[in-house]
Structures are given as C-alpha cells and as structure tokens.
Coordinates of C-alpha atoms in Angstrom, one line a residue:
X7 CA -0.2 0.1 -0.2
X8 CA 1.1 3.3 -0.9
X9 CA 0.3 6.9 -0.6
X10 CA 0.6 9.4 -3.4
X11 CA 1.1 13.2 -2.4
X12 CA 1.1 16.2 -4.6
X13 CA 5.0 17.4 -4.5
X14 CA 3.6 21.3 -4.7
X15 CA 1.1 21.1 -1.9
X16 CA 2.8 21.5 1.6
X17 CA -0.5 20.4 3.2
X18 CA -0.7 17.3 1.0
X19 CA 0.1 14.8 4.0
X20 CA -3.1 16.4 5.7
X21 CA -5.3 16.3 2.8
X22 CA -7.5 13.3 1.6
X23 CA -5.9 13.6 -1.6
X24 CA -3.9 10.6 -1.9
X25 CA -4.9 7.1 -3.1
X26 CA -4.3 3.6 -1.8
X27 CA -3.7 0.7 -3.7
X28 CA -3.7 -3.1 -2.5
X29 CA -5.3 -4.6 -5.4
X30 CA -3.2 -5.8 -8.4
X31 CA -5.4 -5.1 -11.2
X32 CA -3.8 -5.1 -14.9
X33 CA -4.8 -2.0 -16.9
X34 CA -6.5 -2.5 -20.0
X35 CA -4.1 -2.6 -23.1
X36 CA -4.9 -1.0 -26.2
X37 CA -5.6 -3.6 -29.3
X38 CA -2.8 -3.2 -31.8
X39 CA -3.2 -4.1 -35.2
X40 CA 0.1 -4.6 -37.7
X41 CA -0.3 -2.4 -40.9
X42 CA 2.2 -3.0 -43.9
X43 CA 3.5 0.4 -45.1
X44 CA 4.2 0.6 -48.7
X45 CA 5.4 3.8 -50.6
X46 CA 3.1 5.1 -53.2
X47 CA 4.4 4.1 -56.9
X48 CA 6.3 6.6 -58.6
X49 CA 6.7 8.9 -55.2
X50 CA 10.0 9.6 -54.7
X51 CA 9.6 12.5 -52.0
X52 CA 9.9 12.2 -48.3
X53 CA 6.9 11.7 -46.4
X54 CA 6.0 14.6 -44.1
X55 CA 5.3 13.6 -40.3
X56 CA 1.7 14.1 -39.4
X57 CA 1.1 16.6 -36.9
X58 CA 2.2 15.9 -33.6
X59 CA 4.1 12.9 -34.8
X60 CA 8.1 12.6 -35.3
X61 CA 10.2 9.9 -36.5
X62 CA 13.4 8.5 -36.1
X63 CA 14.9 6.5 -39.1
X64 CA 11.6 4.4 -40.1
X65 CA 9.9 4.8 -36.6
X66 CA 7.3 7.3 -36.2
X67 CA 6.4 8.4 -32.6
X68 CA 3.8 10.9 -31.0
X69 CA 5.9 13.8 -29.8
X70 CA 3.4 14.2 -26.9
X71 CA 1.0 11.4 -25.7
X72 CA -0.4 9.6 -22.5
X73 CA 0.6 6.4 -21.1
X74 CA -1.9 3.8 -22.6
X75 CA -0.6 0.4 -21.1
X76 CA 2.2 -0.2 -23.9
X77 CA 5.4 -2.0 -22.6
X78 CA 7.6 0.4 -20.5
X79 CA 10.8 -1.3 -21.4
X80 CA 10.0 -0.8 -25.1
X81 CA 9.0 2.7 -24.7
X82 CA 12.2 3.6 -22.7
X83 CA 14.6 2.0 -24.9
X84 CA 13.8 3.3 -28.3
X85 CA 17.0 4.9 -29.6
X86 CA 17.6 8.0 -31.5
X87 CA 15.5 10.4 -29.4
X88 CA 15.0 11.8 -25.9
X89 CA 12.1 10.6 -23.7
X90 CA 10.6 12.7 -21.1
X91 CA 8.3 10.4 -18.8
X92 CA 6.3 12.4 -16.3
X93 CA 4.2 10.7 -13.5
X94 CA 1.1 13.0 -12.8
X95 CA -2.5 12.8 -11.1
X96 CA -4.2 15.3 -13.1
X97 CA -7.7 14.3 -11.5
X98 CA -6.9 15.8 -8.0
X99 CA -3.3 17.3 -8.2
X100 CA -3.6 20.9 -9.7
X101 CA 0.4 21.1 -10.2
X102 CA -0.1 17.8 -12.4
X103 CA -2.5 19.3 -14.5
X104 CA 0.0 22.7 -15.2
X105 CA 2.8 20.1 -15.4
X106 CA 0.9 18.0 -18.5
X107 CA 0.2 21.9 -20.3
X108 CA 3.8 22.7 -19.7
X109 CA 5.2 19.5 -20.9
X110 CA 2.8 19.7 -24.1
X111 CA 4.4 23.2 -25.0
X112 CA 8.1 21.8 -24.8
X113 CA 7.2 18.8 -26.6
X114 CA 5.8 21.0 -29.5
X115 CA 8.9 23.2 -29.4
X116 CA 11.4 20.5 -29.8
X117 CA 10.8 19.8 -33.2
X118 CA 10.5 16.0 -33.1
X119 CA 13.9 15.8 -31.0
X120 CA 11.8 14.8 -28.0
X121 CA 9.1 12.6 -27.2
X122 CA 7.1 13.4 -24.0
X123 CA 4.9 10.7 -22.2
X124 CA 2.8 11.2 -19.1
X125 CA 1.6 8.5 -16.9
X126 CA -1.5 9.0 -15.0
X127 CA -0.2 7.4 -11.6
X128 CA -3.8 6.9 -10.3
X129 CA -4.7 4.9 -13.5
X130 CA -1.4 2.8 -13.5
X131 CA -0.6 2.5 -9.9
X132 CA 1.4 -0.8 -10.6
X133 CA 3.8 1.1 -12.5
X134 CA 4.1 4.1 -10.3
X135 CA 4.6 2.0 -7.4
X136 CA 7.1 -0.5 -9.2
X137 CA 10.6 -0.9 -8.0
X138 CA 11.8 1.1 -11.3
X139 CA 10.0 4.4 -10.2
X140 CA 8.4 4.3 -6.4
X141 CA 6.5 7.3 -7.2
X142 CA 5.6 8.9 -3.8
X143 CA 5.0 12.6 -5.2
X144 CA 3.6 14.1 -8.4
X145 CA 4.6 15.4 -10.4
X146 CA 7.9 13.5 -11.0
X147 CA 9.6 13.4 -14.4
X148 CA 12.5 11.4 -15.4
X149 CA 14.4 11.9 -18.7
X150 CA 15.8 8.7 -20.4
X151 CA 17.9 8.5 -23.8
X152 CA 18.7 5.1 -25.2
X153 CA 17.1 3.4 -22.1
X154 CA 19.6 5.0 -19.6
X155 CA 18.1 7.4 -16.8
X156 CA 20.1 11.0 -17.4
X157 CA 17.9 13.1 -15.0
X158 CA 14.5 13.3 -12.9
X159 CA 13.1 16.0 -11.0
X160 CA 10.1 16.4 -8.9
X161 CA 7.4 19.2 -8.9
X162 CA 5.4 21.2 -11.6
X163 CA 7.8 23.3 -13.6
X164 CA 7.3 26.1 -16.2
X165 CA 8.4 25.1 -20.0
X166 CA 11.4 27.3 -19.8
X167 CA 12.5 25.3 -16.5
X168 CA 11.7 21.9 -18.0
X169 CA 14.2 23.2 -20.8
X170 CA 16.9 23.9 -18.3
X171 CA 16.5 20.3 -16.8
X172 CA 16.7 18.8 -20.4
X173 CA 20.0 20.9 -21.0
X174 CA 21.4 19.8 -17.6
X175 CA 20.5 16.0 -18.4
X176 CA 22.4 16.2 -21.9
X177 CA 25.3 17.9 -20.0
X178 CA 25.8 15.6 -17.2
X179 CA 26.3 12.6 -19.4

C-alpha cells in the first residue's frame, strides 16, 4: 500500500488528496493491429510527418501522449531520441494539470527531437509503485536517452525550467 502526494502542496500529507492501492488489477491494453506500409508507386519525395508525430529513422512516434499501458521497457529503450516520462495525477492535483500543459509546450517546441509521455499514476498504480519508479509525489519526471536514466526532478515546472532540466540532463552525461 502506498500513498501518493502532490509535490507542490505543503499540506498534502494532511489532505485526503491521496490514494491507496492494494489490488493488483492490470490496466487494459490497447488493441494493436499490424499495418504494412508501402510507398506510393512513382513517389520519390520523403513524407512529411503527421502533425504531432515525429520520426527517428523508419520509426514514427507521438511527440506528446498519455501512457496507455504499452510495454514500458520498449518505450524507454527506443534509440535516437530523448524521452521525458512524467508521472502525474491530473484528476486531483492542480500542479500535475499545469505540468501536463507545460510538457506539451516543450514537446511541441522540440521539433521532433523529444518524446514526452505522461503517466496517470492513479490509472497505473502498479507502474507508479514499481521498483523502477517508486513514485510517492507527483508530478515526478524522468529523462531517458537510449534506455538510460539521465535525470529526474519532482514538482511542477514552467516550459523554460523544463528546458533547463533537459539541458542539465544532456551536459551531465
């Protein structure tokens, strides 16, 4: 059993804005269908990525998305881009709501060099409470590159401050 607190609220330990989890219920996984992509005959120009999408080599990814139960190891291990993974509780934590908005701005300004995924810690408590993350306060953000954790920070940040964290993550390694 684990309590989740808002990192930005000084009174969160006394508030009822927390949850406990004791059941081991797996979140629903989205259905995935394989699609074979074929280039148009006679087309030699490179395709423009769809809005909100970027690509690394032949892989396309959403630059900003909510975690939907996919394999976390696969998500963390994709090479060629930096991943920002942020645990939030937007239903009850105002700082989490603000952080999601800030992360979206950062993702959109990164021009496909960054992938931002936010995880609703209430919807995926097994992931939030796992040995890998052990989230106790939200928002909690991790920066990964090539599957390696580069940097982490707790709390709501402005887009400019998030950029500073990303720069610090790159210069530390």
